[in-house]
Short mmCIF file of N, CA and C in Angstrom, two decimals:
data_model
loop_
_atom_site.label_atom_id
_atom_site.label_comp_id
_atom_site.label_asym_id
_atom_site.label_seq_id
_atom_site.Cartn_x
_atom_site.Cartn_y
_atom_site.Cartn_z
N MET A 260 0.73 -1.28 0.08
CA MET A 260 -0.04 0.15 -0.23
C MET A 260 1.00 1.12 -0.37
N LYS A 261 2.05 1.29 0.28
CA LYS A 261 2.98 2.35 0.15
C LYS A 261 2.95 2.79 -1.57
N THR A 262 2.94 2.08 -2.35
CA THR A 262 2.92 3.03 -3.75
C THR A 262 1.58 3.97 -3.85
N GLY A 263 -0.07 3.24 -3.28
CA GLY A 263 -0.96 3.97 -3.16
C GLY A 263 -0.87 5.15 -2.24
N PHE A 264 -0.45 4.94 -1.42
CA PHE A 264 -0.32 6.44 -0.56
C PHE A 264 0.44 7.70 -1.27
N LEU A 265 1.53 7.34 -1.94
CA LEU A 265 2.60 7.74 -2.67
C LEU A 265 1.95 8.63 -3.78
N PHE A 266 0.89 7.65 -4.49
CA PHE A 266 -0.04 8.17 -5.87
C PHE A 266 -0.77 9.31 -5.04
N ILE A 267 -1.44 8.97 -3.58
CA ILE A 267 -2.36 9.75 -3.45
C ILE A 267 -1.66 11.27 -3.06
N ASN A 268 -0.39 11.19 -2.27
CA ASN A 268 0.52 12.38 -1.98
C ASN A 268 0.52 13.20 -3.30
N ILE A 269 0.53 12.98 -4.35
CA ILE A 269 1.44 13.05 -5.74
C ILE A 269 -0.18 14.08 -6.14
N LEU A 270 -0.67 13.39 -5.93
CA LEU A 270 -2.30 14.26 -6.95
C LEU A 270 -2.54 15.52 -5.95
N LEU A 271 -2.13 15.31 -4.62
CA LEU A 271 -2.51 16.34 -3.54
C LEU A 271 -1.46 17.49 -3.35
N ILE A 272 -0.44 17.27 -4.51
CA ILE A 272 0.68 18.50 -4.71
C ILE A 272 -0.10 19.33 -5.48
N PRO A 273 -0.26 21.16 -5.32
CA PRO A 273 -0.68 21.90 -6.30
C PRO A 273 0.03 21.50 -8.02
N ALA A 274 -0.29 21.69 -8.87
CA ALA A 274 0.24 22.06 -9.76
C ALA A 274 1.24 23.00 -9.99
N THR A 275 1.43 23.84 -9.20
CA THR A 275 1.96 25.21 -9.51
C THR A 275 3.49 24.79 -8.53
N ALA A 276 3.48 23.77 -7.85
CA ALA A 276 4.47 23.34 -7.01
C ALA A 276 5.58 22.35 -8.17
N LEU A 277 4.87 21.67 -9.06
CA LEU A 277 5.23 20.98 -10.04
C LEU A 277 6.56 21.93 -11.11
N ALA A 278 6.05 23.30 -11.17
CA ALA A 278 6.59 23.44 -12.05
C ALA A 278 7.58 24.88 -11.70
N ASP A 279 8.33 25.14 -12.25
CA ASP A 279 9.58 26.39 -11.55
C ASP A 279 9.11 27.09 -12.56
N GLU A 280 8.23 28.43 -12.20
CA GLU A 280 8.65 29.39 -13.48
C GLU A 280 8.98 30.34 -12.50
N SER A 281 9.44 30.27 -11.79
CA SER A 281 10.18 31.91 -11.62
C SER A 281 11.55 32.08 -12.73
N ARG A 282 11.91 30.96 -13.54
CA ARG A 282 13.06 31.72 -14.32
C ARG A 282 11.99 32.62 -15.20
N ILE A 283 10.96 31.85 -15.82
CA ILE A 283 10.19 32.53 -16.85
C ILE A 283 9.71 33.86 -16.25
N GLN A 284 10.31 35.09 -17.10
CA GLN A 284 9.77 36.14 -17.21
C GLN A 284 9.20 37.25 -18.77
N LEU A 285 8.09 37.24 -18.17
CA LEU A 285 7.30 37.91 -19.67
C LEU A 285 7.65 39.19 -20.00
N LYS A 286 8.30 40.01 -21.43
CA LYS A 286 8.02 41.29 -21.26
C LYS A 286 7.19 42.11 -20.65
N GLU A 287 7.84 43.43 -19.83
CA GLU A 287 6.85 44.10 -19.28
C GLU A 287 6.16 45.07 -20.31
N ALA A 288 4.76 45.37 -20.26
CA ALA A 288 4.24 46.17 -20.94
C ALA A 288 2.98 45.99 -20.81
N GLN A 289 2.27 46.71 -21.35
CA GLN A 289 0.62 46.85 -21.30
C GLN A 289 -0.18 45.31 -21.67
N GLY A 290 -0.88 44.90 -20.84
CA GLY A 290 -1.40 43.70 -20.62
C GLY A 290 -0.42 42.17 -20.13
N LYS A 291 0.42 43.01 -20.13
CA LYS A 291 1.57 41.59 -19.32
C LYS A 291 0.28 41.12 -17.73
N PRO A 292 -0.15 41.57 -16.84
CA PRO A 292 -0.84 41.54 -16.12
C PRO A 292 -2.16 40.56 -16.44
N LEU A 293 -2.76 40.83 -17.41
CA LEU A 293 -4.35 40.13 -18.07
C LEU A 293 -3.41 38.57 -18.61
N VAL A 294 -2.26 38.79 -19.24
CA VAL A 294 -1.57 37.50 -20.19
C VAL A 294 -1.39 36.51 -18.72
N THR A 295 -0.42 37.35 -17.97
CA THR A 295 -0.09 36.44 -16.56
C THR A 295 -1.57 35.64 -15.95
N ALA A 296 -2.36 36.86 -15.56
CA ALA A 296 -3.39 35.77 -14.65
C ALA A 296 -4.50 34.79 -15.86
N ASN A 297 -4.83 35.03 -16.77
CA ASN A 297 -4.97 34.61 -17.78
C ASN A 297 -4.82 32.46 -18.05
N CYS A 298 -3.30 33.17 -18.61
CA CYS A 298 -3.01 31.68 -19.01
C CYS A 298 -1.82 30.87 -18.18
N THR A 299 -2.18 31.52 -17.30
CA THR A 299 -1.51 30.47 -16.12
C THR A 299 -2.77 29.81 -15.63
N LEU A 300 -3.60 29.85 -14.93
CA LEU A 300 -4.79 29.02 -15.44
C LEU A 300 -4.88 27.83 -15.85
N CYS A 301 -4.21 28.00 -17.28
CA CYS A 301 -4.02 26.25 -17.67
C CYS A 301 -3.06 26.11 -18.05
N HIS A 302 -1.84 26.83 -17.99
CA HIS A 302 -0.58 26.34 -18.53
C HIS A 302 0.81 27.17 -18.04
N SER A 303 1.73 26.77 -18.57
CA SER A 303 2.83 27.44 -18.11
C SER A 303 3.30 28.62 -18.97
N LEU A 304 3.87 29.13 -18.32
CA LEU A 304 4.09 30.47 -18.94
C LEU A 304 5.79 30.81 -20.52
N ASP A 305 5.67 29.24 -20.04
CA ASP A 305 6.59 29.14 -21.39
C ASP A 305 6.34 28.54 -22.54
N TYR A 306 4.97 28.42 -22.65
CA TYR A 306 3.99 27.93 -23.78
C TYR A 306 3.76 29.49 -24.65
N ILE A 307 4.08 30.57 -24.03
CA ILE A 307 3.98 31.74 -24.68
C ILE A 307 5.28 32.07 -25.28
N GLN A 308 6.44 31.78 -24.70
CA GLN A 308 7.90 31.70 -24.95
C GLN A 308 7.87 31.30 -26.01
N MET A 309 7.63 29.50 -25.97
CA MET A 309 7.80 28.33 -26.95
C MET A 309 6.82 29.03 -28.55
N ASN A 310 6.68 29.92 -28.52
CA ASN A 310 5.22 30.18 -29.47
C ASN A 310 6.08 31.26 -30.46
N ALA A 311 6.68 32.10 -29.39
CA ALA A 311 7.29 33.31 -30.13
C ALA A 311 7.90 33.59 -31.24
N GLY A 312 7.57 34.13 -31.87
CA GLY A 312 8.26 34.45 -33.28
C GLY A 312 7.61 33.54 -34.68
N VAL A 313 6.55 32.39 -33.97
CA VAL A 313 6.13 31.76 -34.91
C VAL A 313 5.03 31.99 -35.15
N LEU A 314 3.89 32.65 -34.11
CA LEU A 314 2.20 32.95 -34.43
C LEU A 314 2.51 34.49 -34.28
N ASP A 315 1.77 34.90 -35.32
CA ASP A 315 1.92 36.48 -35.64
C ASP A 315 0.53 36.47 -35.12
N LYS A 316 -0.39 38.16 -35.50
CA LYS A 316 -1.54 38.48 -34.27
C LYS A 316 -2.38 37.33 -34.64
N SER A 317 -2.62 37.56 -36.15
CA SER A 317 -3.54 36.27 -36.42
C SER A 317 -3.61 35.03 -35.75
N GLY A 318 -2.59 34.17 -35.42
CA GLY A 318 -2.27 32.83 -34.89
C GLY A 318 -2.09 32.76 -33.77
N TRP A 319 -1.82 34.26 -32.62
CA TRP A 319 -1.95 34.08 -31.44
C TRP A 319 -4.10 34.55 -30.99
N GLN A 320 -4.55 35.39 -32.11
CA GLN A 320 -6.09 35.63 -32.10
C GLN A 320 -6.62 34.09 -32.17
N LYS A 321 -6.23 32.96 -33.16
CA LYS A 321 -6.62 31.92 -33.07
C LYS A 321 -6.54 31.10 -31.54
N THR A 322 -5.12 31.11 -31.18
CA THR A 322 -4.55 30.57 -30.14
C THR A 322 -5.59 30.44 -29.08
N VAL A 323 -5.57 32.12 -28.87
CA VAL A 323 -6.56 32.65 -27.51
C VAL A 323 -8.43 32.07 -27.65
N ASP A 324 -8.53 32.18 -28.95
CA ASP A 324 -10.08 31.47 -29.05
C ASP A 324 -9.95 29.87 -28.87
N LYS A 325 -8.87 29.52 -29.22
CA LYS A 325 -8.44 28.03 -28.79
C LYS A 325 -9.09 27.78 -27.29
N MET A 326 -7.69 28.26 -26.90
CA MET A 326 -8.31 28.51 -25.22
C MET A 326 -9.93 28.20 -24.59
N ILE A 327 -10.28 29.13 -25.35
CA ILE A 327 -11.44 29.18 -24.65
C ILE A 327 -12.38 28.71 -25.10
N LYS A 328 -12.60 28.68 -26.46
CA LYS A 328 -14.42 27.45 -26.92
C LYS A 328 -13.21 26.20 -26.80
N VAL A 329 -12.50 25.73 -27.18
CA VAL A 329 -12.41 24.30 -26.79
C VAL A 329 -11.76 23.91 -25.78
N MET A 330 -10.81 24.51 -25.35
CA MET A 330 -10.28 24.24 -23.51
C MET A 330 -10.82 24.64 -22.12
N GLY A 331 -12.23 26.03 -22.75
CA GLY A 331 -12.47 26.05 -21.23
C GLY A 331 -11.97 27.41 -20.94
N ALA A 332 -10.96 27.85 -22.00
CA ALA A 332 -10.18 28.82 -20.16
C ALA A 332 -11.62 30.12 -20.13
N PRO A 333 -11.66 30.54 -18.63
CA PRO A 333 -12.16 31.40 -18.18
C PRO A 333 -12.07 32.61 -18.60
N ILE A 334 -11.79 33.55 -19.63
CA ILE A 334 -11.56 34.63 -20.12
C ILE A 334 -12.48 35.95 -20.30
N LYS A 335 -12.62 36.38 -19.71
CA LYS A 335 -13.85 37.74 -20.04
C LYS A 335 -13.42 38.00 -21.09
N PRO A 336 -14.35 38.45 -22.20
CA PRO A 336 -14.27 38.58 -23.75
C PRO A 336 -13.84 39.95 -23.79
N GLU A 337 -14.19 41.05 -22.34
CA GLU A 337 -13.20 42.50 -22.62
C GLU A 337 -11.53 42.15 -23.08
N ASP A 338 -11.31 41.27 -22.12
CA ASP A 338 -9.80 40.55 -21.59
C ASP A 338 -9.21 40.19 -23.04
N VAL A 339 -10.13 39.62 -24.38
CA VAL A 339 -9.59 38.60 -25.42
C VAL A 339 -7.95 39.72 -26.19
N ASP A 340 -8.82 41.40 -26.70
CA ASP A 340 -8.46 41.97 -27.53
C ASP A 340 -6.97 42.34 -26.60
N PRO A 341 -6.71 42.85 -25.46
CA PRO A 341 -5.94 43.54 -24.85
C PRO A 341 -4.99 41.61 -24.92
N ILE A 342 -5.16 40.82 -23.91
CA ILE A 342 -4.46 39.49 -24.30
C ILE A 342 -3.50 39.51 -25.73
N VAL A 343 -4.56 39.59 -26.84
CA VAL A 343 -3.96 38.78 -27.87
C VAL A 343 -2.97 40.68 -28.59
N ALA A 344 -3.54 41.54 -28.11
CA ALA A 344 -2.08 42.65 -28.73
C ALA A 344 -1.09 42.73 -27.87
N TYR A 345 -1.20 42.34 -26.34
CA TYR A 345 0.00 41.93 -25.65
C TYR A 345 1.08 40.34 -26.37
N LEU A 346 0.17 39.59 -26.71
CA LEU A 346 1.22 38.51 -27.81
C LEU A 346 1.68 38.48 -28.52
N ALA A 347 1.25 39.53 -29.46
CA ALA A 347 1.20 39.87 -31.04
C ALA A 347 2.80 40.54 -31.17
N LYS A 348 2.14 41.44 -30.12
CA LYS A 348 3.70 42.95 -30.06
C LYS A 348 4.73 42.47 -29.61
N ASN A 349 4.62 41.33 -28.51
CA ASN A 349 5.90 41.19 -27.85
C ASN A 349 6.46 39.78 -28.07
N TYR A 350 5.35 39.26 -28.56
CA TYR A 350 5.87 37.45 -28.68
C TYR A 350 5.70 37.03 -30.31
N GLY A 351 4.69 37.97 -30.78
CA GLY A 351 4.72 37.47 -32.81
C GLY A 351 6.10 37.33 -33.22
N LYS A 352 5.37 37.30 -34.76
CA LYS A 352 7.03 37.17 -35.36
C LYS A 352 6.38 38.46 -36.48
#
């Protein structure tokens, strides 16, 4: 039963404790707080940096829309444009 005990304890560890995001710093610019607050609810900030230079504004728009419509991200409609603008300006191609 030690295996079961270990498994249960692993499930109780918050996801934030498993990922060290202290080294990931997004660029300081208008919209950063919205991006940080909304995007980290579902995934690591390294997702943004991995797509930097690959996605243009249209690509970031499609990505944010997919996160909302397919993945169920709880992003407020009024936050979508500032989030996309931040991502496109700072991490777009």
